[in-house]
Amino acid sequence: MSTTTLEKPAVGAPTKQKVMLCEGNEAAALGVALARPDMVAVYPITPQSSLVEHVAKLIADGRMDADIVDAEGEHSVLSVLQGGALAGARTYTATCGPGLAFMFEPYFRTSGMRLPIVMSIVTRDGITPQCVWGGHQDAMTVREVGWVQIYCETVQEVLDTTVMAFRIAEDHDVMLPVNICLDGNYLSYGTSRVELPEQSDVDAFMGAKDVNWHVALDPMKPMAVDPLTGGSGGKGPATFVRYRKSQCRGMQNALGVIEAVHAEWASRFGRSYAPLVEEYRLDDAEFAIMTLGSMTGAAKDAVDEAREAGRKVGLIKIKTFSPFPVEALMRALSKVRALGVVDRSVGFRWNCGPMYQEVLGVLYRLAREAGTVLPAMSFIGGLAGADITIGHFHRVIDATERLLDGPAPNEPVWLNEND
Amino acid sequence: MGRAYSTIAFDPAKCDGCGDCMTACAQAKTGTIDRARSRIQIVGRGDTIKDATKDATEKAFELALCRQCADPKCVTVCPAGALAKDGASGVIGWDASKCVDCLLCTVGCAYGGIALEEATGHVSKCDTCDGKPACVPVCSKGALTYVTTANIYNEVGDWEDLFAPGLAGCQGCNTELLMRHTLRRVGPDTVLATPPGCVPGMGSVGFNGATGTKVPVFHPLLTNTAAMLAGVKRQFKRMGREVTALAIAGDGGASDVGFQSLSGAAERGEQMLFMVVDNEGYMNTGMQRSSCTPYGAWTSTTPIGAGCAAGQPAQGKTQDAKNLPLLMVNHRCAYVATASTAYMEDLYAKLDRAIEASKTGFAYVHVYSPCTTGWRFASDQNMEVARKAVETNFVMLWEFTPDEGLNFTRPVDDPLPVTDYLKAMGRFRHLSPAQIEHIQGKVEENIRFIKRFAAALPA
């Protein structure tokens, strides 16, 4: 790892940032260190392992002052952090695939207790068939559990978003756990140039820590945390409903907070990302393809090539998947007349990609409110670590373009089936 | 306001009915040797009293003597105010100047502790001879002793009960007793974890936003108590605050589905006191089998029935219980102990050591906790069942530290047959002779095993 220091062009406050080469897992670890958590709990799993190794080494080297718990499994990893957060700790962990499945029980409860825990998911496809390779199946499977889920496209974005995630989670209008999703293999091990912000600048960005103002285990202010709600006939269900509703409100609040935090990040550090939905060459596009995560780089190259060939294609990338950015997507989708959605996971129930299925809800809103019926189709690619190449995206572009004049198929296109 | 009262204790197993105590009392109080005028009366059951062929336990002498009750019915029923309990000594005194000789007090007393003395025409009762009872020193068999009772109450009676009054435990619940004593001892600077089970089920964590506990309390998952509590403790330690991390967990959540987090926390030496309330099953959810359920026991998932295979009726659990405290010894915890509410002073001594150990490491206390509902015995029999478990060696009381090894705190060298324990409960009612033999064999194997194990450890 070689580093140099360069002066950033001033966007907001001028900052010196160290330039270095590192893999996505190391970038995540560096982002965690910058956010200064009090407690991290770790358990290794491919392709997340090097991330927690980097975290452990940062702590061992004295570059990060956090209590590290080498727990005996992911279930306990998240449970330890719940206890820590209830006592006031800023907390972090990372997992994926089977580890995420194993921690599902405390995972569900984390959002219910409104604990602002940050956890990277180094995404991995679901077993079985046995597979240790990348894919979004793990994170997609738990998308309905009340965690904010943000997908990254580049190694630099992993670093930056990891820091931002703590601000988003701990915002008093949000108070929800956040997953930063980085593609296993492609982002976890992909090595890239990154700029590392100064700790003092990040400290100024983070502000004061206040994670358990709403629920705490502390003899100085004794309370029962999460007592049982009574059954039907009493006030229990109404209490429960109000609670659930407030969780949903927190999720909706997160949309604005994510935007504000990204804007502040851009002004302080000079790097801006579309916080919810990125529109790429969309303004004069007739049709668009939709992507998620690291596949977007190849997709943008394919769009550029198609543009050079005179085809009116644009790209919509979702960065914030949960809460689903409905309004931002409606604005983007209102600009085009056909859509191809590329998923890196499977929606078993509908025989399509899960992101495609989510987008159908937005298309319904668009039809109802703007009277526009947009033909769309589902592509599934990149399963089990398969590469979605520029060539694959040309197929996506071709097939999506045909929707402008032809029928929309109800079957998904499986991109890597015959590779 | 704690106060221990001294009282005359009677051990029927040692009494041979000689009557020397009655003679001594009559002399001291009336100047005669007329045993009829004694205020202590030894009463035999029928013809067993003089039958030398019967052993002591079968003779079953009973004691008719004033118990100096805390809530004396004789005082309550007295219409003349002639009886009153002395707040300092605890003795119930009789005032001849107020007595109207109605004898209602003799009807009110269930112990035969106050009776008409025909020679005087008035009632008479024990006044403990101002703390030097004449009857006790003359008992050559040691059946009578003058003891100070309620030592624990005297010590801890003023400590705050940190649970709300009126928890919704079953009648006669042992666990509620254990919880209240434990939290009194551990004190208010505590974070309490009570995973799903009887402990939160009776309302300690509360309902609909109201709490049942005065310390911060939470309801972890059944599976993650030790891990979650470890996180709490670590953060307080990081902040430089001394807080006791206490778990009161059931045996099911600790030995089955929560064992991984328990084992992991113990291996890492997380600083907490983890107490398991072992009522040998999932009692809160309806008395299902856990891995701590003993062999042969009926539970709702090991029921009694004719069975499918010929000659193989279902007769309760077919496996022996997991020995969870020994597994914790094998984690080399800072402190491990077994305890029973029937031996409260032993329990308190162990709590003291466990609290101290939890400041630097993982302390584990396993308390055998008879369940009147799930084990099928009358709700007033809890202490008796708990005591019989120890007296038969079905349960053994010991403690372990890495430096001192494993030591029995209340060794039972001459145990009662295990049937004395088994017959006290409905859950073992169906046992065949072969099953009883198996259990007796396991009890003996267990004690041999633990003794060998203890011998192999340091100290």
Short mmCIF file of C-alpha atoms in Angstrom, two decimals, chain A residues 38-39 65-73 75-76 79-80 82-84 86-89 102 105-106 109 113 217-220 222-230 235-236, chain B residues 188-192 205-211 214-224 227-232 234-236 238-239 241 243 260-261 264-265 268 270:
data_model
loop_
_atom_site.label_atom_id
_atom_site.label_comp_id
_atom_site.label_asym_id
_atom_site.label_seq_id
_atom_site.Cartn_x
_atom_site.Cartn_y
_atom_site.Cartn_z
CA ASP A 38 -16.97 2.31 20.73
CA MET A 39 -17.56 -1.34 20.02
CA ASP A 65 -10.01 2.97 19.81
CA ALA A 66 -12.82 0.45 20.01
CA ASP A 67 -13.68 -2.57 22.13
CA ILE A 68 -13.50 -5.58 19.81
CA VAL A 69 -15.48 -8.70 20.64
CA ASP A 70 -14.47 -11.85 18.80
CA ALA A 71 -17.83 -13.50 19.28
CA GLU A 72 -18.61 -17.16 18.70
CA GLY A 73 -21.05 -16.54 15.85
CA HIS A 75 -26.04 -14.31 16.26
CA SER A 76 -23.95 -13.23 19.22
CA SER A 79 -26.52 -9.40 20.21
CA VAL A 80 -23.35 -8.03 21.80
CA GLN A 82 -27.41 -4.52 20.89
CA GLY A 83 -26.25 -4.60 24.50
CA GLY A 84 -23.50 -2.13 23.74
CA LEU A 86 -28.36 0.08 24.84
CA ALA A 87 -25.53 1.15 27.13
CA GLY A 88 -24.62 4.02 24.80
CA ALA A 89 -22.01 2.60 22.45
CA PHE A 102 -27.84 -16.96 11.26
CA GLU A 105 -33.30 -13.27 15.00
CA PRO A 106 -31.38 -10.34 16.53
CA ARG A 109 -35.00 -7.00 16.65
CA MET A 113 -35.50 -1.45 19.21
CA LEU A 217 -30.10 0.06 30.05
CA ASP A 218 -28.59 2.22 32.75
CA PRO A 219 -29.04 2.10 36.54
CA MET A 220 -29.03 5.92 36.48
CA PRO A 222 -33.88 2.43 35.13
CA MET A 223 -36.45 1.27 32.60
CA ALA A 224 -37.78 -1.98 31.23
CA VAL A 225 -36.51 -2.32 27.70
CA ASP A 226 -38.99 -3.87 25.32
CA PRO A 227 -41.58 -5.16 27.78
CA LEU A 228 -44.27 -7.44 26.44
CA THR A 229 -47.22 -5.78 24.77
CA GLY A 230 -50.53 -7.14 25.95
CA LYS A 235 -54.16 -1.60 24.76
CA GLY A 236 -51.35 -3.90 23.61
CA PRO B 188 -29.62 -1.51 42.54
CA ASP B 189 -26.47 -0.80 40.51
CA THR B 190 -27.38 -3.62 38.21
CA VAL B 191 -28.54 -4.27 34.68
CA LEU B 192 -30.78 -7.32 34.68
CA VAL B 205 -40.09 -6.91 32.65
CA GLY B 206 -43.65 -5.66 32.78
CA PHE B 207 -46.43 -5.27 30.26
CA ASN B 208 -47.61 -2.46 28.02
CA GLY B 209 -44.85 -0.10 29.00
CA ALA B 210 -44.94 -0.65 32.76
CA THR B 211 -41.99 -2.32 34.44
CA LYS B 214 -36.69 -1.22 39.89
CA VAL B 215 -33.39 -1.79 38.09
CA PRO B 216 -32.98 -1.53 34.31
CA VAL B 217 -34.30 -4.79 32.97
CA PHE B 218 -34.61 -6.25 29.53
CA HIS B 219 -35.98 -9.21 27.80
CA PRO B 220 -33.27 -10.59 25.52
CA LEU B 221 -33.97 -13.26 22.98
CA LEU B 222 -34.11 -16.77 24.38
CA THR B 223 -30.90 -17.34 22.47
CA ASN B 224 -28.65 -14.37 23.15
CA ALA B 227 -24.00 -12.02 24.40
CA MET B 228 -26.32 -9.07 24.83
CA LEU B 229 -25.44 -8.65 28.49
CA ALA B 230 -21.75 -8.79 27.58
CA GLY B 231 -22.25 -5.81 25.31
CA VAL B 232 -23.94 -3.84 28.08
CA ARG B 234 -18.38 -3.86 28.18
CA GLN B 235 -19.73 -0.42 27.39
CA PHE B 236 -20.13 0.50 31.06
CA ARG B 238 -15.42 1.44 28.74
CA MET B 239 -17.18 4.41 30.33
CA ARG B 241 -18.70 2.79 35.49
CA VAL B 243 -22.32 -1.94 37.06
CA GLN B 260 -23.90 -21.15 22.26
CA SER B 261 -24.00 -17.59 23.50
CA GLY B 264 -19.05 -18.09 24.06
CA ALA B 265 -19.43 -15.49 26.80
CA ARG B 268 -14.30 -14.99 26.61
CA GLU B 270 -17.24 -11.73 29.96
#
